[in-house]
Structures are given as C-alpha cells and as structure tokens.
Amino acid sequence: MAKSILIIEDDDLNMKLFGDVLRAQGYDVLECREGVPGFRIARERRPDLIVMDIQLPAISGLEVIGWLKEDMELAAIPVVAVTAFAMRGDEARLLGAGCAAYLAKPISVARFLETVRRLLTGPQTAPI
Ligand code: MN
C-alpha cells in the first residue's frame, strides 16, 4: 500500500511542485493550504509523513508542529519543515520543535525526495 504524505503549503507553485514530485514517486498525496484544517486532516487520515510550510496565512506552521508533537497519536509522524526564511537559527529552532528535517526554499527536488524516502524507510533516530 502506498505511503501517504500530507502537504500543508499555501503557495500554489510549491504545492504543485511537491505534489507532482511525490505523486510521480507513487506516494498518496493529501493537500491542505492552511494550518488548522491541515491539523484536522492529520488527525483524520494519519499520514505517514507531513511536509509543512512554516509561513502559512492564519497561523505559523511552527505552531501546527507543536500541536502535532503534543498529540500522542500524531507525535511520531515525521515532519519535514520547508521555509523561505533561511535565517540563522531557523534550523535549530525547527528541529527543536520536533521536525525530523528542515529544507530551505527553493527546494532541491533530489534532496527533498531523498529526505522523504529516508524518513519513510529508515530508522526515525537517524541523524539529519
Ligand atoms: Mn507559505
């Protein structure tokens, strides 16, 4: 059965890029453009992995990650954070919030897929 990946991303071009690339690899893709409904979908569908944009319209992806990590049933789902803000300290802050990996936009497709594959197949404790 195909692994399912929830993408929470408000930018149309990035959503299309992530979705197309993941579907081409055979993943079952769920899409959502805002944090609150995205969290609801995560609860209902229990995806195998979540791709989380940090800059979302209503609330920050960082806040949604906090909700996911506080939820006993969702905390183990690996979250790949993507952000346009490649600021010093961002990576440590995101990994500290519980993200399994962090990618700065513009995304390298090869690196994105490698990260997704590693998180879906490898040990969850593998170093980033
Ligand atoms: Mn965004």
Coordinates of C-alpha atoms and ligand atoms in Angstrom, one line a residue:
M1 CA 0.0 0.0 0.0
A2 CA 1.3 3.5 -0.9
K3 CA 2.6 5.6 1.9
S4 CA 0.6 8.8 2.4
I5 CA 2.0 12.3 2.7
L6 CA 0.2 15.3 3.8
I7 CA 1.4 18.6 2.3
I8 CA 0.5 21.8 4.2
E9 CA 1.5 24.7 2.0
D10 CA -0.3 27.9 1.0
D11 CA 1.8 28.7 -2.1
D12 CA 0.3 27.3 -5.3
L13 CA 3.5 26.7 -7.2
N14 CA 5.2 25.0 -4.3
M15 CA 2.1 22.9 -3.6
K16 CA 2.1 21.8 -7.2
L17 CA 5.8 21.0 -7.2
F18 CA 5.7 19.0 -4.0
G19 CA 2.5 17.2 -5.1
D20 CA 3.7 16.3 -8.6
V21 CA 7.1 15.1 -7.4
L22 CA 5.6 12.9 -4.7
R23 CA 2.8 11.5 -6.8
A24 CA 5.3 10.7 -9.5
Q25 CA 7.1 8.5 -6.9
G26 CA 3.8 6.7 -6.2
Y27 CA 3.0 8.4 -2.9
D28 CA -0.6 9.0 -1.9
V29 CA -0.7 12.8 -1.5
L30 CA -3.1 14.9 0.7
E31 CA -3.1 18.6 0.2
C32 CA -4.1 21.4 2.5
R33 CA -3.4 25.2 2.3
E34 CA -3.9 26.2 6.0
G35 CA -2.7 25.0 9.4
V36 CA -5.9 24.4 11.3
P37 CA -7.6 22.3 8.6
G38 CA -4.2 20.7 7.9
F39 CA -4.0 19.5 11.5
R40 CA -7.6 18.2 11.3
I41 CA -6.7 16.2 8.2
A42 CA -3.6 14.8 10.0
R43 CA -5.9 13.6 12.8
E44 CA -8.4 12.1 10.4
R45 CA -6.1 10.4 7.9
R46 CA -2.9 9.7 9.9
P47 CA -0.4 10.3 7.1
D48 CA 2.9 8.6 7.1
L49 CA 4.7 11.9 6.7
I50 CA 3.9 15.6 6.7
V51 CA 5.5 18.3 4.6
M52 CA 5.0 21.6 6.5
D53 CA 5.4 25.1 5.2
I54 CA 6.2 27.4 8.0
Q55 CA 4.8 30.6 6.6
L56 CA 1.1 29.9 6.5
P57 CA -1.7 32.5 6.3
A58 CA -3.5 32.3 9.6
I59 CA -1.1 30.6 12.0
S60 CA 2.5 29.5 11.7
G61 CA 3.5 26.0 10.6
L62 CA 5.7 26.0 13.7
E63 CA 2.5 26.3 15.9
V64 CA 0.9 23.4 14.0
I65 CA 4.1 21.3 14.5
G66 CA 3.7 22.0 18.2
W67 CA 0.1 20.6 18.2
L68 CA 1.3 17.5 16.3
K69 CA 4.0 16.8 18.7
E70 CA 1.7 17.3 21.7
D71 CA -0.7 14.8 20.3
M72 CA 0.2 11.3 21.4
E73 CA -1.3 9.7 18.3
L74 CA 0.4 12.1 15.9
A75 CA 3.7 12.8 17.5
A76 CA 5.6 10.0 15.8
I77 CA 4.7 11.2 12.3
P78 CA 7.9 12.7 10.8
V79 CA 7.5 16.3 9.8
V80 CA 9.6 17.9 7.0
A81 CA 9.6 21.7 7.5
V82 CA 10.1 23.9 4.5
T83 CA 10.6 27.6 4.7
A84 CA 11.6 30.5 2.6
F85 CA 13.3 32.1 5.6
A86 CA 16.8 30.7 5.6
M87 CA 17.7 32.6 8.7
R88 CA 20.4 31.8 11.1
G89 CA 19.0 29.8 14.0
D90 CA 16.0 28.6 12.0
E91 CA 17.2 25.1 11.6
A92 CA 17.9 24.6 15.3
R93 CA 14.5 26.2 16.2
L94 CA 12.6 23.9 13.8
L95 CA 14.5 20.7 14.8
G96 CA 14.0 21.7 18.5
A97 CA 10.2 21.9 17.8
G98 CA 10.3 18.3 16.7
C99 CA 10.8 18.4 12.9
A100 CA 12.6 15.4 11.5
A101 CA 14.1 17.5 8.8
Y102 CA 14.3 21.1 7.5
L103 CA 14.6 22.3 3.9
A104 CA 15.0 25.9 2.8
K105 CA 13.2 27.1 -0.3
P106 CA 13.9 27.0 -3.2
I107 CA 13.8 23.2 -2.7
S108 CA 16.2 20.9 -4.4
V109 CA 13.9 18.2 -5.7
A110 CA 16.6 15.5 -5.3
R111 CA 17.3 16.5 -1.7
F112 CA 13.5 16.7 -1.0
L113 CA 12.9 13.2 -2.3
E114 CA 15.9 11.8 -0.6
T115 CA 14.8 13.3 2.7
V116 CA 11.2 11.9 2.3
R117 CA 12.5 8.5 1.4
R118 CA 14.9 8.3 4.3
L119 CA 12.2 9.4 6.8
L120 CA 9.7 6.9 5.4
T121 CA 12.0 3.9 5.3
G122 CA 15.0 4.5 7.6
P123 CA 15.2 4.5 11.4
Q124 CA 13.5 7.5 12.9
T125 CA 16.5 8.1 15.0
A126 CA 18.9 8.5 12.1
P127 CA 20.9 11.7 12.2
I128 CA 19.8 14.5 9.9
Ligands
MN1 MN 3.8 29.8 2.8

